[in-house]
Structure formats: structure tokens, C-alpha cells
PDB file of C-alpha atoms in Angstrom:
ATOM      1  CA  UNK A1201      99.228 112.972 128.768  1.00 91.00           C
ATOM      2  CA  UNK A1202     102.823 111.457 129.437  1.00 94.00           C
ATOM      3  CA  UNK A1203     101.435 109.003 132.086  1.00 94.00           C
ATOM      4  CA  UNK A1204      98.741 107.845 129.683  1.00 94.00           C
ATOM      5  CA  UNK A1205     101.345 107.000 126.994  1.00 96.00           C
ATOM      6  CA  UNK A1206     103.506 105.394 129.867  1.00 96.00           C
ATOM      7  CA  UNK A1207     100.620 103.235 130.937  1.00 94.00           C
ATOM      8  CA  UNK A1208      99.626 101.768 127.702  1.00 96.00           C
ATOM      9  CA  UNK A1209     103.042 101.466 126.615  1.00 95.00           C
ATOM     10  CA  UNK A1210     103.872  99.197 129.470  1.00 95.00           C
ATOM     11  CA  UNK A1211     100.623  97.351 128.841  1.00 96.00           C
ATOM     12  CA  UNK A1212     101.394  96.936 125.034  1.00 96.00           C
ATOM     13  CA  UNK A1213     104.726  95.504 125.900  1.00 95.00           C
ATOM     14  CA  UNK A1214     103.672  93.476 128.754  1.00 94.00           C
ATOM     15  CA  UNK A1215     100.912  91.848 126.724  1.00 95.00           C
ATOM     16  CA  UNK A1216     103.268  90.692 124.243  1.00 96.00           C
ATOM     17  CA  UNK A1217     101.724  92.862 121.572  1.00 96.00           C
ATOM     18  CA  UNK A1218     105.067  94.485 120.448  1.00 95.00           C
ATOM     19  CA  UNK A1219     108.806  94.103 120.881  1.00 95.00           C
ATOM     20  CA  UNK A1220     111.198  96.198 122.846  1.00 94.00           C
ATOM     21  CA  UNK A1221     111.589  98.994 120.323  1.00 95.00           C
ATOM     22  CA  UNK A1222     108.553  98.233 118.186  1.00 94.00           C
ATOM     23  CA  UNK A1223     105.191  99.988 117.702  1.00 95.00           C
ATOM     24  CA  UNK A1224     104.147 103.517 118.179  1.00 96.00           C
ATOM     25  CA  UNK A1225     101.211 105.519 119.628  1.00 98.00           C
ATOM     26  CA  UNK A1226      99.558 108.945 118.966  1.00 97.00           C
ATOM     27  CA  UNK A1227      96.910 111.231 120.204  1.00 98.00           C
ATOM     28  CA  UNK A1228      95.402 114.351 118.448  1.00 98.00           C
ATOM     29  CA  UNK A1229      95.255 117.546 120.312  1.00 96.00           C
ATOM     30  CA  UNK A1230      93.237 120.103 118.057  1.00 95.00           C
ATOM     31  CA  UNK A1231      95.478 120.906 115.332  1.00 93.00           C
ATOM     32  CA  UNK A1232      98.598 119.210 117.045  1.00 94.00           C
ATOM     33  CA  UNK A1233      99.778 115.631 117.109  1.00 95.00           C
ATOM     34  CA  UNK A1234     101.662 114.028 119.866  1.00 96.00           C
ATOM     35  CA  UNK A1235     103.430 110.851 118.727  1.00 95.00           C
ATOM     36  CA  UNK A1236     106.026 108.533 120.102  1.00 96.00           C
ATOM     37  CA  UNK A1237     109.676 109.021 119.032  1.00 92.00           C
ATOM     38  CA  UNK A1238     111.070 106.707 116.235  1.00 90.00           C
ATOM     39  CA  UNK A1239     112.672 103.559 117.869  1.00 91.00           C
ATOM     40  CA  UNK A1240     111.185 104.493 121.402  1.00 94.00           C
ATOM     41  CA  UNK A1241     110.919 101.756 123.857  1.00 95.00           C
ATOM     42  CA  UNK A1242     107.025 101.815 124.667  1.00 96.00           C
ATOM     43  CA  UNK A1243     107.629 100.032 127.927  1.00 94.00           C
ATOM     44  CA  UNK A1244     110.041 102.908 129.193  1.00 97.00           C
ATOM     45  CA  UNK A1245     108.885 106.297 127.702  1.00 96.00           C
ATOM     46  CA  UNK A1246     109.997 109.453 128.817  1.00 95.00           C
ATOM     47  CA  UNK A1247     109.037 113.064 127.978  1.00 94.00           C
ATOM     48  CA  UNK A1248     111.703 113.065 125.263  1.00 94.00           C
ATOM     49  CA  UNK A1249     110.055 110.037 123.667  1.00 95.00           C
ATOM     50  CA  UNK A1250     106.972 112.191 122.871  1.00 95.00           C
ATOM     51  CA  UNK A1251     107.098 114.405 119.723  1.00 93.00           C
ATOM     52  CA  UNK A1252     104.693 117.222 119.037  1.00 93.00           C
ATOM     53  CA  UNK A1253     103.904 118.136 115.474  1.00 92.00           C
ATOM     54  CA  UNK A1254     101.327 119.692 113.315  1.00 92.00           C
ATOM     55  CA  UNK A1255      98.233 118.106 112.166  1.00 92.00           C
ATOM     56  CA  UNK A1256      98.620 119.552 108.703  1.00 86.00           C
ATOM     57  CA  UNK A1257     102.395 120.328 108.432  1.00 80.00           C
ATOM     58  CA  UNK A1258     105.657 119.412 109.890  1.00 78.00           C
ATOM     59  CA  UNK A1259     107.679 121.268 112.413  1.00 75.00           C
ATOM     60  CA  UNK A1260     111.184 121.345 113.741  1.00 60.00           C
ATOM     61  CA  UNK A1261     110.811 118.153 115.771  1.00 66.00           C
ATOM     62  CA  UNK A1262     109.440 115.985 113.284  1.00 70.00           C
ATOM     63  CA  UNK A1263     112.633 114.341 112.205  1.00 72.00           C
ATOM     64  CA  UNK A1264     112.532 112.565 115.652  1.00 75.00           C
ATOM     65  CA  UNK A1265     108.884 111.293 115.272  1.00 82.00           C
ATOM     66  CA  UNK A1266     107.901 107.582 114.409  1.00 82.00           C
ATOM     67  CA  UNK A1267     108.428 106.579 110.711  1.00 85.00           C
ATOM     68  CA  UNK A1268     104.743 105.936 110.787  1.00 90.00           C
ATOM     69  CA  UNK A1269     103.871 109.755 111.149  1.00 92.00           C
ATOM     70  CA  UNK A1270     102.688 109.808 107.539  1.00 93.00           C
ATOM     71  CA  UNK A1271     100.020 107.195 108.348  1.00 96.00           C
ATOM     72  CA  UNK A1272      98.883 108.597 111.726  1.00 96.00           C
ATOM     73  CA  UNK A1273      98.516 111.881 110.229  1.00 95.00           C
ATOM     74  CA  UNK A1274      96.343 110.772 107.401  1.00 96.00           C
ATOM     75  CA  UNK A1275      94.176 108.952 109.795  1.00 98.00           C
ATOM     76  CA  UNK A1276      93.566 111.915 112.261  1.00 98.00           C
ATOM     77  CA  UNK A1277      92.862 114.214 109.089  1.00 97.00           C
ATOM     78  CA  UNK A1278      90.372 111.691 107.586  1.00 97.00           C
ATOM     79  CA  UNK A1279      88.646 109.868 110.376  1.00 97.00           C
ATOM     80  CA  UNK A1280      87.026 110.577 113.614  1.00 96.00           C
ATOM     81  CA  UNK A1281      90.183 109.142 115.524  1.00 98.00           C
ATOM     82  CA  UNK A1282      91.617 110.901 118.531  1.00 98.00           C
ATOM     83  CA  UNK A1283      94.258 108.190 119.470  1.00 99.00           C
ATOM     84  CA  UNK A1284      96.015 105.576 117.320  1.00 98.00           C
ATOM     85  CA  UNK A1285      97.922 102.456 118.365  1.00 98.00           C
ATOM     86  CA  UNK A1286     100.284 100.571 115.950  1.00 98.00           C
ATOM     87  CA  UNK A1287     101.802  97.267 117.131  1.00 98.00           C
ATOM     88  CA  UNK A1288     103.117  94.089 115.915  1.00 98.00           C
ATOM     89  CA  UNK A1289     101.170  91.302 117.645  1.00 98.00           C
ATOM     90  CA  UNK A1290     103.156  88.185 116.708  1.00 98.00           C
ATOM     91  CA  UNK A1291     100.047  85.686 116.138  1.00 98.00           C
ATOM     92  CA  UNK A1292      97.941  88.140 114.363  1.00 98.00           C
ATOM     93  CA  UNK A1293     100.996  89.099 112.121  1.00 98.00           C
ATOM     94  CA  UNK A1294     101.445  85.259 111.313  1.00 98.00           C
ATOM     95  CA  UNK A1295      97.724  84.663 110.598  1.00 98.00           C
ATOM     96  CA  UNK A1296      97.850  87.878 108.285  1.00 98.00           C
ATOM     97  CA  UNK A1297     100.425  85.784 106.067  1.00 97.00           C
ATOM     98  CA  UNK A1298      98.058  82.867 105.640  1.00 96.00           C
ATOM     99  CA  UNK A1299      94.616  84.306 105.509  1.00 96.00           C
ATOM    100  CA  UNK A1300      93.374  85.939 102.353  1.00 93.00           C
ATOM    101  CA  UNK A1301      91.021  89.047 102.944  1.00 96.00           C
ATOM    102  CA  UNK A1302      90.330  89.101 106.716  1.00 98.00           C
ATOM    103  CA  UNK A1303      91.006  87.433 110.027  1.00 98.00           C
ATOM    104  CA  UNK A1304      87.623  86.050 111.212  1.00 97.00           C
ATOM    105  CA  UNK A1305      87.530  85.342 115.076  1.00 97.00           C
ATOM    106  CA  UNK A1306      85.958  81.745 115.820  1.00 97.00           C
ATOM    107  CA  UNK A1307      85.396  82.412 119.520  1.00 96.00           C
ATOM    108  CA  UNK A1308      82.254  84.004 121.054  1.00 95.00           C
ATOM    109  CA  UNK A1309      83.840  87.123 122.446  1.00 95.00           C
ATOM    110  CA  UNK A1310      86.108  87.676 119.363  1.00 95.00           C
ATOM    111  CA  UNK A1311      83.111  87.295 116.992  1.00 95.00           C
ATOM    112  CA  UNK A1312      81.043  89.702 119.009  1.00 96.00           C
ATOM    113  CA  UNK A1313      83.730  92.407 119.721  1.00 96.00           C
ATOM    114  CA  UNK A1314      85.756  92.278 116.512  1.00 97.00           C
ATOM    115  CA  UNK A1315      83.421  90.328 113.823  1.00 94.00           C
ATOM    116  CA  UNK A1316      86.112  90.393 111.315  1.00 96.00           C
ATOM    117  CA  UNK A1317      89.463  92.422 110.860  1.00 98.00           C
ATOM    118  CA  UNK A1318      90.402  93.177 107.214  1.00 98.00           C
ATOM    119  CA  UNK A1319      93.881  92.559 106.049  1.00 98.00           C
ATOM    120  CA  UNK A1320      95.571  95.010 103.537  1.00 96.00           C
ATOM    121  CA  UNK A1321      98.693  94.575 101.478  1.00 94.00           C
ATOM    122  CA  UNK A1322     101.265  97.201 100.523  1.00 92.00           C
ATOM    123  CA  UNK A1323     104.471  97.146  98.490  1.00 87.00           C
ATOM    124  CA  UNK A1324     106.022  99.409 101.155  1.00 85.00           C
ATOM    125  CA  UNK A1325     104.795  98.725 104.632  1.00 82.00           C
ATOM    126  CA  UNK A1326     106.509 101.134 106.815  1.00 85.00           C
ATOM    127  CA  UNK A1327     105.279 104.749 106.574  1.00 80.00           C
ATOM    128  CA  UNK A1328     104.242 104.833 102.984  1.00 90.00           C
ATOM    129  CA  UNK A1329     101.609 107.129 101.320  1.00 92.00           C
ATOM    130  CA  UNK A1330     100.117 103.795 100.144  1.00 94.00           C
ATOM    131  CA  UNK A1331      99.564 102.391 103.565  1.00 95.00           C
ATOM    132  CA  UNK A1332      98.152 105.889 104.714  1.00 95.00           C
ATOM    133  CA  UNK A1333      95.585 105.892 101.830  1.00 96.00           C
ATOM    134  CA  UNK A1334      94.541 102.228 102.743  1.00 96.00           C
ATOM    135  CA  UNK A1335      94.482 102.893 106.309  1.00 97.00           C
ATOM    136  CA  UNK A1336      91.901 105.850 105.883  1.00 98.00           C
ATOM    137  CA  UNK A1337      89.692 103.622 103.737  1.00 97.00           C
ATOM    138  CA  UNK A1338      89.818 100.733 106.399  1.00 98.00           C
ATOM    139  CA  UNK A1339      89.400 103.074 109.473  1.00 98.00           C
ATOM    140  CA  UNK A1340      86.233 104.642 108.054  1.00 97.00           C
ATOM    141  CA  UNK A1341      84.562 101.362 108.383  1.00 96.00           C
ATOM    142  CA  UNK A1342      86.481  99.404 111.051  1.00 98.00           C
ATOM    143  CA  UNK A1343      88.290 100.273 114.077  1.00 98.00           C
ATOM    144  CA  UNK A1344      91.250  97.857 113.510  1.00 98.00           C
ATOM    145  CA  UNK A1345      92.888  96.511 110.481  1.00 98.00           C
ATOM    146  CA  UNK A1346      96.099  94.349 109.698  1.00 98.00           C
ATOM    147  CA  UNK A1347      98.739  95.180 107.526  1.00 97.00           C
ATOM    148  CA  UNK A1348      99.910  91.969 105.771  1.00 97.00           C
ATOM    149  CA  UNK A1349     103.079  90.470 107.567  1.00 96.00           C
ATOM    150  CA  UNK A1350     103.643  93.773 109.476  1.00 96.00           C
ATOM    151  CA  UNK A1351     101.238  94.834 112.067  1.00 97.00           C
ATOM    152  CA  UNK A1352      97.823  96.413 113.059  1.00 98.00           C
ATOM    153  CA  UNK A1353      96.652  99.847 113.357  1.00 98.00           C
ATOM    154  CA  UNK A1354      93.648 100.715 115.655  1.00 99.00           C
ATOM    155  CA  UNK A1355      91.750 103.760 116.598  1.00 99.00           C
ATOM    156  CA  UNK A1356      89.768 105.156 119.384  1.00 98.00           C
ATOM    157  CA  UNK A1357      88.513 108.317 121.043  1.00 98.00           C
ATOM    158  CA  UNK A1358      91.465 107.488 123.806  1.00 98.00           C
ATOM    159  CA  UNK A1359      94.373 105.485 123.853  1.00 98.00           C
ATOM    160  CA  UNK A1360      92.764 102.937 126.136  1.00 98.00           C
ATOM    161  CA  UNK A1361      90.103 101.866 123.388  1.00 98.00           C
ATOM    162  CA  UNK A1362      92.774 101.706 120.659  1.00 98.00           C
ATOM    163  CA  UNK A1363      94.746  99.326 123.015  1.00 98.00           C
ATOM    164  CA  UNK A1364      91.576  97.373 123.638  1.00 98.00           C
ATOM    165  CA  UNK A1365      91.311  96.521 120.018  1.00 98.00           C
ATOM    166  CA  UNK A1366      94.734  95.230 119.552  1.00 98.00           C
ATOM    167  CA  UNK A1367      94.415  93.074 122.635  1.00 98.00           C
ATOM    168  CA  UNK A1368      91.112  91.601 121.433  1.00 98.00           C
ATOM    169  CA  UNK A1369      92.673  91.015 117.924  1.00 98.00           C
ATOM    170  CA  UNK A1370      95.574  88.909 119.541  1.00 98.00           C
ATOM    171  CA  UNK A1371      93.396  87.146 121.803  1.00 98.00           C
ATOM    172  CA  UNK A1372      91.095  86.014 118.894  1.00 98.00           C
ATOM    173  CA  UNK A1373      94.183  85.087 116.676  1.00 98.00           C
ATOM    174  CA  UNK A1374      95.691  83.030 119.719  1.00 97.00           C
ATOM    175  CA  UNK A1375      92.225  81.069 119.818  1.00 97.00           C
ATOM    176  CA  UNK A1376      92.387  80.322 116.137  1.00 97.00           C
ATOM    177  CA  UNK A1377      95.865  79.271 116.312  1.00 96.00           C
ATOM    178  CA  UNK A1378      95.468  76.953 119.273  1.00 96.00           C
ATOM    179  CA  UNK A1379      92.323  75.383 117.658  1.00 95.00           C
ATOM    180  CA  UNK A1380      94.156  74.701 114.487  1.00 94.00           C
ATOM    181  CA  UNK A1381      97.239  73.459 116.438  1.00 92.00           C
ATOM    182  CA  UNK A1382      94.921  70.940 118.360  1.00 93.00           C
ATOM    183  CA  UNK A1383      93.119  69.863 115.186  1.00 90.00           C
ATOM    184  CA  UNK A1384      96.425  68.936 113.603  1.00 88.00           C
ATOM    185  CA  UNK A1385      97.535  66.997 116.812  1.00 86.00           C
ATOM    186  CA  UNK A1386      94.431  64.700 116.357  1.00 82.00           C
ATOM    187  CA  UNK A1387      95.193  61.643 114.125  1.00 54.00           C
ATOM    188  CA  UNK A1388      92.668  61.443 111.403  1.00 54.00           C
ATOM    189  CA  UNK A1389      91.171  64.955 111.555  1.00 52.00           C
ATOM    190  CA  UNK A1390      90.199  66.546 108.148  1.00 57.00           C
ATOM    191  CA  UNK A1391      93.184  68.924 108.356  1.00 52.00           C
ATOM    192  CA  UNK A1392      95.218  65.989 107.426  1.00 43.00           C
ATOM    193  CA  UNK A1393      94.765  63.901 104.109  1.00 46.00           C
ATOM    194  CA  UNK A1394      95.040  60.224 103.754  1.00 44.00           C
ATOM    195  CA  UNK A1395      98.798  59.913 102.978  1.00 50.00           C
ATOM    196  CA  UNK A1396      99.566  62.574 105.409  1.00 48.00           C
ATOM    197  CA  UNK A1397      97.701  60.495 108.241  1.00 41.00           C
ATOM    198  CA  UNK A1398      99.668  57.271 107.209  1.00 42.00           C
ATOM    199  CA  UNK A1399     102.985  59.277 107.625  1.00 51.00           C
ATOM    200  CA  UNK A1400     101.796  60.945 110.832  1.00 42.00           C
ATOM    201  CA  UNK A1401     101.020  57.216 112.371  1.00 46.00           C
ATOM    202  CA  UNK A1402     104.377  56.029 111.094  1.00 48.00           C
ATOM    203  CA  UNK A1403     106.420  58.706 112.873  1.00 45.00           C
ATOM    204  CA  UNK A1404     104.226  58.412 115.954  1.00 46.00           C
ATOM    205  CA  UNK A1405     104.973  54.613 116.056  1.00 49.00           C
ATOM    206  CA  UNK A1406     108.635  55.130 115.616  1.00 48.00           C
ATOM    207  CA  UNK A1407     108.896  57.645 118.328  1.00 40.00           C
ATOM    208  CA  UNK A1408     106.963  55.235 120.599  1.00 46.00           C
ATOM    209  CA  UNK A1409     109.509  52.467 119.879  1.00 42.00           C
ATOM    210  CA  UNK A1410     112.363  54.742 120.550  1.00 39.00           C
TER     211      UNK A1410
END
């Protein structure tokens, strides 16, 4: 099991889906949970970075477990998930701050694979019972959701599938971001109003003269 955590920990960090000490993963094994240690570097996981605890209650090692344990535990208790990935993909997080209820992919693959990714909002975004309750509600219908301004939670029967959902989400968000950026770079596109177009041209002309 350590090798699986190490493999997808490297993939999550290498894909830019989380920072050096961000994110967490877990798997369910019967009535036990194996979850990454709080503050663990997903790119350099060792045996000491995996904490085993109970599905229903804590035991002696729980103080070292990820701060998101309460959310992972609620998901395992109330959905069919056997693996969970929680990361902070930067473009998806940025879009979660400007979109209202969901991130809707605009590319063919994203539309087919994800359809839409709901966005939830919570007062306390890290390891709260509020997030746990909302996570269960979302993951009974979807395989992945965004917590506004924080990150995504995804589930699957194995870590690979949970990782895939995160990767697909960030790719879809990158395409949305690049498309909007290209639209803004074109003078006169609908994204810019009349006054904004005039100001854009003025600055462009000044730059050309310089």
C-alpha cells in the first residue's frame, strides 16, 4: 500500500496539483483508514507518513493524521468510496473564487468526463464538520467537488481513479482559463466593453511608440 501512496503522491505533486506540503490521501481497509500524516510531503512519502486509525473512532496515532481526517472519515462512512484524494489545484481553486455554483468544462473531454464540478462554500474550510457534511452530500452524486478557495475532494475505488478526477478537473480549468485569456487579448471581443476597448487600444498604441 505504501507504494501506491508514493506513486500517486509523486504524480499529484509532479502534475502541479498541490504544493510541497499540501494535500492528503486516504484509503479504507475494512473498518480501518490509512491516511497521510498532517503536513506530509506527498512527493516524498515514507512509512512514517501513513497513519492508520479506525473508521468509527480514533486511536493512539490519530493526532498525527491529516487535519482533514474528519472529512475523510465522513466520506468513507456515508459513500461507497474506498479511496480519497484532497489537493489544491491552482487554476481550479482560482476558478472556484469567480464561478457561482459549479465549474462547467468547455472542452470536449472535460464535458464528457466531468460534465460539471459543483462548488461548495464553508465558513471553516479545513477539517470542519460543516465541510464533512457538505462533502457527503456532494459525493453521493458526484465523484469530485470544489471547496471554494481551498481545493477539491475526489473519490474512487482506488487511488488512481481519485487522482484521475483531480487531474481531469485541473486540465478542464486550464482550458477555461486559457480561452478567457485569449478572448481578453483580442481587441474588440465581447469580453471588453466600449470604454475598455478604447483604453486597451490607447495603451497598445503607447506601447508601440515606446
